[in-house]
Short mmCIF file of C-alpha atoms in Angstrom, two decimals:
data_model
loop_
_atom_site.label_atom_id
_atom_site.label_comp_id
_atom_site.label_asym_id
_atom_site.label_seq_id
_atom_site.Cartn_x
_atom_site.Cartn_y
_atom_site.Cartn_z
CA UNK A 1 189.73 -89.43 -31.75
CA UNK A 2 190.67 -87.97 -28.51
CA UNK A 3 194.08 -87.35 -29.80
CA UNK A 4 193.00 -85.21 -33.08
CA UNK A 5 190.20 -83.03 -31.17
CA UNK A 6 192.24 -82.55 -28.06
CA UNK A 7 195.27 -81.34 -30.44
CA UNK A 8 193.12 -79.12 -32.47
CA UNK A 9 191.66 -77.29 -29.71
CA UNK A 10 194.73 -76.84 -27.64
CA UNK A 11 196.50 -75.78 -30.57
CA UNK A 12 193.66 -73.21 -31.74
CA UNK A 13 193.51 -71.79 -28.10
CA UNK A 14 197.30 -71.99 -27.99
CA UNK A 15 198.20 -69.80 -31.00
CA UNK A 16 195.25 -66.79 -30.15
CA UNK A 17 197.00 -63.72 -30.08
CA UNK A 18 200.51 -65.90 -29.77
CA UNK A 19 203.78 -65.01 -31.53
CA UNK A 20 202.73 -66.79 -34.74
CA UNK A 21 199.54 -64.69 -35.21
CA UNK A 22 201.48 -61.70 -35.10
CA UNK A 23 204.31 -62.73 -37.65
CA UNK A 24 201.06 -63.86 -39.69
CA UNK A 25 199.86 -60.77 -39.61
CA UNK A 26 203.33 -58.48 -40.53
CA UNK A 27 203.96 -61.13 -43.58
CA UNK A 28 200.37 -61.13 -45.20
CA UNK A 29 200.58 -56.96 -44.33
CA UNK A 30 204.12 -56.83 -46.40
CA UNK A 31 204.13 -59.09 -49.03
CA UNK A 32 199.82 -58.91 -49.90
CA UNK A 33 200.02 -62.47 -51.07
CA UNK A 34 197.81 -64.38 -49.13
CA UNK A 35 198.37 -67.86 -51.67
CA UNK A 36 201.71 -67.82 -50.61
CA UNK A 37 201.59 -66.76 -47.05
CA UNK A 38 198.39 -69.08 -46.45
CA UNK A 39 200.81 -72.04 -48.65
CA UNK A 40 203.36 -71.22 -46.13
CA UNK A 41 201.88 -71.26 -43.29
CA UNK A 42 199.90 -74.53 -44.18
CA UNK A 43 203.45 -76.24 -44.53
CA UNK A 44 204.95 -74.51 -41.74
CA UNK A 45 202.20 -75.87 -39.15
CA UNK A 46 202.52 -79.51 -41.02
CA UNK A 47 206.07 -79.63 -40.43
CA UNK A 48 205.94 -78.78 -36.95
CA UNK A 49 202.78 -80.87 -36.10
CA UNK A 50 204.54 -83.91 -37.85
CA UNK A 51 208.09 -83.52 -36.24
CA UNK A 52 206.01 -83.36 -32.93
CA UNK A 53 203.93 -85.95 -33.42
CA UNK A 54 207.06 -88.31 -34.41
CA UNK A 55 209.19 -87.91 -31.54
CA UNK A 56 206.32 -88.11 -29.22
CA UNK A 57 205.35 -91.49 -30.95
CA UNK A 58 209.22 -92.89 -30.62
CA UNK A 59 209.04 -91.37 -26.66
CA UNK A 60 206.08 -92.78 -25.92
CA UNK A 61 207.06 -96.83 -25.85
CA UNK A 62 210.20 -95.81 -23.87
CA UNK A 63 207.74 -94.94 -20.70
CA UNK A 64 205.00 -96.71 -18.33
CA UNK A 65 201.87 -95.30 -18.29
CA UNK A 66 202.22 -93.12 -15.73
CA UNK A 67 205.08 -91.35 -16.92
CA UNK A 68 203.30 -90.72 -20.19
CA UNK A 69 200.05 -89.30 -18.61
CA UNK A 70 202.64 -86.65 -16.12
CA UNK A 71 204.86 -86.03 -19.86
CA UNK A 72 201.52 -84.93 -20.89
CA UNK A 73 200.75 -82.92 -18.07
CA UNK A 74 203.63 -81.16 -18.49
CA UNK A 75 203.17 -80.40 -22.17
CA UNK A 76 199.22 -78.78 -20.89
CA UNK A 77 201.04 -76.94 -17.80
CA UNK A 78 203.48 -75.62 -20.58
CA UNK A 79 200.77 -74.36 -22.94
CA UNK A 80 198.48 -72.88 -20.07
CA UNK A 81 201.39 -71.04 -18.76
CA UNK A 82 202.31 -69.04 -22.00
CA UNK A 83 198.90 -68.24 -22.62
CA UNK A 84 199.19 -66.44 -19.37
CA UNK A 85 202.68 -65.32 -20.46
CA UNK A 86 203.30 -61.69 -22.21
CA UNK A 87 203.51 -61.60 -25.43
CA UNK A 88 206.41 -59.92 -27.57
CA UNK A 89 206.21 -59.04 -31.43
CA UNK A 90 208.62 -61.67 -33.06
CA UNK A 91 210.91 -60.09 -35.68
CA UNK A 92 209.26 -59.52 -39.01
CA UNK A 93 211.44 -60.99 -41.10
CA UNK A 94 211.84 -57.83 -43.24
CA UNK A 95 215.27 -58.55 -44.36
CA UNK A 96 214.95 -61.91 -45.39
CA UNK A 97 214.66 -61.69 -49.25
CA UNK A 98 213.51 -64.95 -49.71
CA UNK A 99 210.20 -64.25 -51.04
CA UNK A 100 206.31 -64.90 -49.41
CA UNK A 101 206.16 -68.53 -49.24
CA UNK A 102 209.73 -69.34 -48.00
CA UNK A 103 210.02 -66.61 -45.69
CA UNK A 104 206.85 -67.47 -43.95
CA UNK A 105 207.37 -71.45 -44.02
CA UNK A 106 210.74 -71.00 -42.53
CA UNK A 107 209.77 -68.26 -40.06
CA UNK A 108 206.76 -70.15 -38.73
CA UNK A 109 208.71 -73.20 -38.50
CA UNK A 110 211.47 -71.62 -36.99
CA UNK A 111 209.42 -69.87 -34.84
CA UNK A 112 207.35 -73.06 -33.61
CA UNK A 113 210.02 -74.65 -31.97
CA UNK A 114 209.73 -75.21 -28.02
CA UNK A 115 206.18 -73.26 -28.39
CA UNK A 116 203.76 -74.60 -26.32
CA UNK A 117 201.47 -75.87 -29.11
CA UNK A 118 204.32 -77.68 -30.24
CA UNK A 119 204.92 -79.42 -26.98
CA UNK A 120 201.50 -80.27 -26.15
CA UNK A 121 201.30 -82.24 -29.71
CA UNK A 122 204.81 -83.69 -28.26
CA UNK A 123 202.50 -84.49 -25.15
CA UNK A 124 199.80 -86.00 -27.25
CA UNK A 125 201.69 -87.96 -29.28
CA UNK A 126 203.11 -89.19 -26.28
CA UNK A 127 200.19 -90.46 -24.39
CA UNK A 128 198.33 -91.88 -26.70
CA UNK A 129 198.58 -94.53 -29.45
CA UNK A 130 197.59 -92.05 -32.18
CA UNK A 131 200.42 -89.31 -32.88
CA UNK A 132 199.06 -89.39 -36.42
CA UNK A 133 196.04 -87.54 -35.27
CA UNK A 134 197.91 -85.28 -32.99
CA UNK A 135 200.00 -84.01 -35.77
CA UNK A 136 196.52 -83.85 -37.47
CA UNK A 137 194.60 -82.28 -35.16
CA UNK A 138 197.43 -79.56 -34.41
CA UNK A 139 198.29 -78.59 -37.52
CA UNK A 140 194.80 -77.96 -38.39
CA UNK A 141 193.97 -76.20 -35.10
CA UNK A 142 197.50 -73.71 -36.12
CA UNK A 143 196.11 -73.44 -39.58
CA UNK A 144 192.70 -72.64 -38.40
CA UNK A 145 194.35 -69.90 -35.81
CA UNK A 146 196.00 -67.84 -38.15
CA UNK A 147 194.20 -68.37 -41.30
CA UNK A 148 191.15 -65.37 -40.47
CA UNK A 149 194.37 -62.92 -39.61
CA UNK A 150 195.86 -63.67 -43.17
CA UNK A 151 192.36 -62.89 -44.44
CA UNK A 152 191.49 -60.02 -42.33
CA UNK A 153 194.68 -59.14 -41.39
CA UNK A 154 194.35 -56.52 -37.93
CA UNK A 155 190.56 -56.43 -37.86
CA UNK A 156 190.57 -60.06 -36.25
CA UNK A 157 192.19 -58.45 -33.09
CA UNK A 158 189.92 -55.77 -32.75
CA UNK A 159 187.09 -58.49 -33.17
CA UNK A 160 188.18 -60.47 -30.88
CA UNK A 161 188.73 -60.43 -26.42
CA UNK A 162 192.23 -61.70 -27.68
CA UNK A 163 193.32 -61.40 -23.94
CA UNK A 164 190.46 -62.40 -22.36
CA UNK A 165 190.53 -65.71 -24.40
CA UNK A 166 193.88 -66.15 -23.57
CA UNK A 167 193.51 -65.79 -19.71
CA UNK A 168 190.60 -68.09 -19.98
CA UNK A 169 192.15 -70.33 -21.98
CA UNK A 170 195.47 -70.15 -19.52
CA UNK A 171 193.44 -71.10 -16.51
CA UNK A 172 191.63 -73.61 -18.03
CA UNK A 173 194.17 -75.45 -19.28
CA UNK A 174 196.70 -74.89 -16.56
CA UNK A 175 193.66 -76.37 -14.12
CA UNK A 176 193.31 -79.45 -16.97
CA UNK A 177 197.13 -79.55 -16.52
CA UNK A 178 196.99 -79.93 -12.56
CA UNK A 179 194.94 -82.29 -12.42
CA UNK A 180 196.01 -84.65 -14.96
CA UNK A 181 199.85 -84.28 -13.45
CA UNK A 182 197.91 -85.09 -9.80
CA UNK A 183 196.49 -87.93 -11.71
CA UNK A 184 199.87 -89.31 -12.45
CA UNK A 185 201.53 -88.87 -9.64
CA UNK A 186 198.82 -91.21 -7.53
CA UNK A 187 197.75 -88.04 -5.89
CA UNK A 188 194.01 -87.66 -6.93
#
């Protein structure tokens, strides 16, 4: 259970204000179809979660115990640091004519690839014997992330301390991160 609520809260904090929002947010803004942008996003982030959560789970045997506790360090030291990171507008995708659903499921996907919710399912999946509920609890915590700015498109920024939750968030986690990699290497 560890696996699935640590997932889904590191990927929720993870994807605040992140790249993904913001392509979110230009595609629902665009095409006005929020079935097919909330369809594609929901495949996008199950994709991702499960290609994650599979090559953490064939990782994962290949190291000692150690190892898998620093790999998932790394993967919270990853996240925490591009919380803290700037964020850029991704590209909006307004000359792929591919339609709502497979321009957002491919751009999301596409777009989740060596992000740091990504990699800390990778981590997850890793350390512990249940990458099923990693790729669970991230997909739902990505889903759960951008769903409200499909449905209420720009208003969920101004309602939310988007960079104050990311700072937070970036500290916290970086701190978690620390500490577990200390943990690892015999050092506290």
């Amino acid at each position: 259970m560890d696996a699935l609520l640590i997932a889904l809260l590191g990927c929720l904090l993870g994807e605040i204000g992140d790249k993904s929002q913001l392509l979110v947010l230009a595609l629902a803004t665009r095409y006005d179809r929020n079935g097919a942008v909330i369809a594609g996003l929901i495949v996008a982030a199950i994709a991702n979660a499960t290609l994650s959560a599979f090559a953490g789970a064939y990782i994962g045997p290949m190291l000692g115990a150690d190892a898998r506790l620093l790999f998932f360090a790394l993967s919270l030291l990853f996240l925490g640091a591009g919380l803290l990171w700037p964020v850029k507008s991704p590209d909006p995708l307004a000359k792929w004519p591919i339609g709502a659903f497979l321009t957002t499921t491919l751009g999301l996907f596409i777009l989740g690839f060596g992000d740091g919710p990504q990699f800390l399912i990778l981590g997850i999946a890793t350390h512990s014997a249940n990458p099923a509920l990693a790729a669970i609890g991230g997909a739902v915590g990505v889903i759960a992330a951008s769903l409200p700015v499909v449905l209420l498109r720009g208003r969920i920024f101004a309602m939310l301390p988007v960079r104050s939750i990311r700072l937070g968030g970036g500290v916290l986690i970086l701190l978690i991160g620390a500490t577990s990699a200390l943990s690892a290497l015999g050092l506290f």
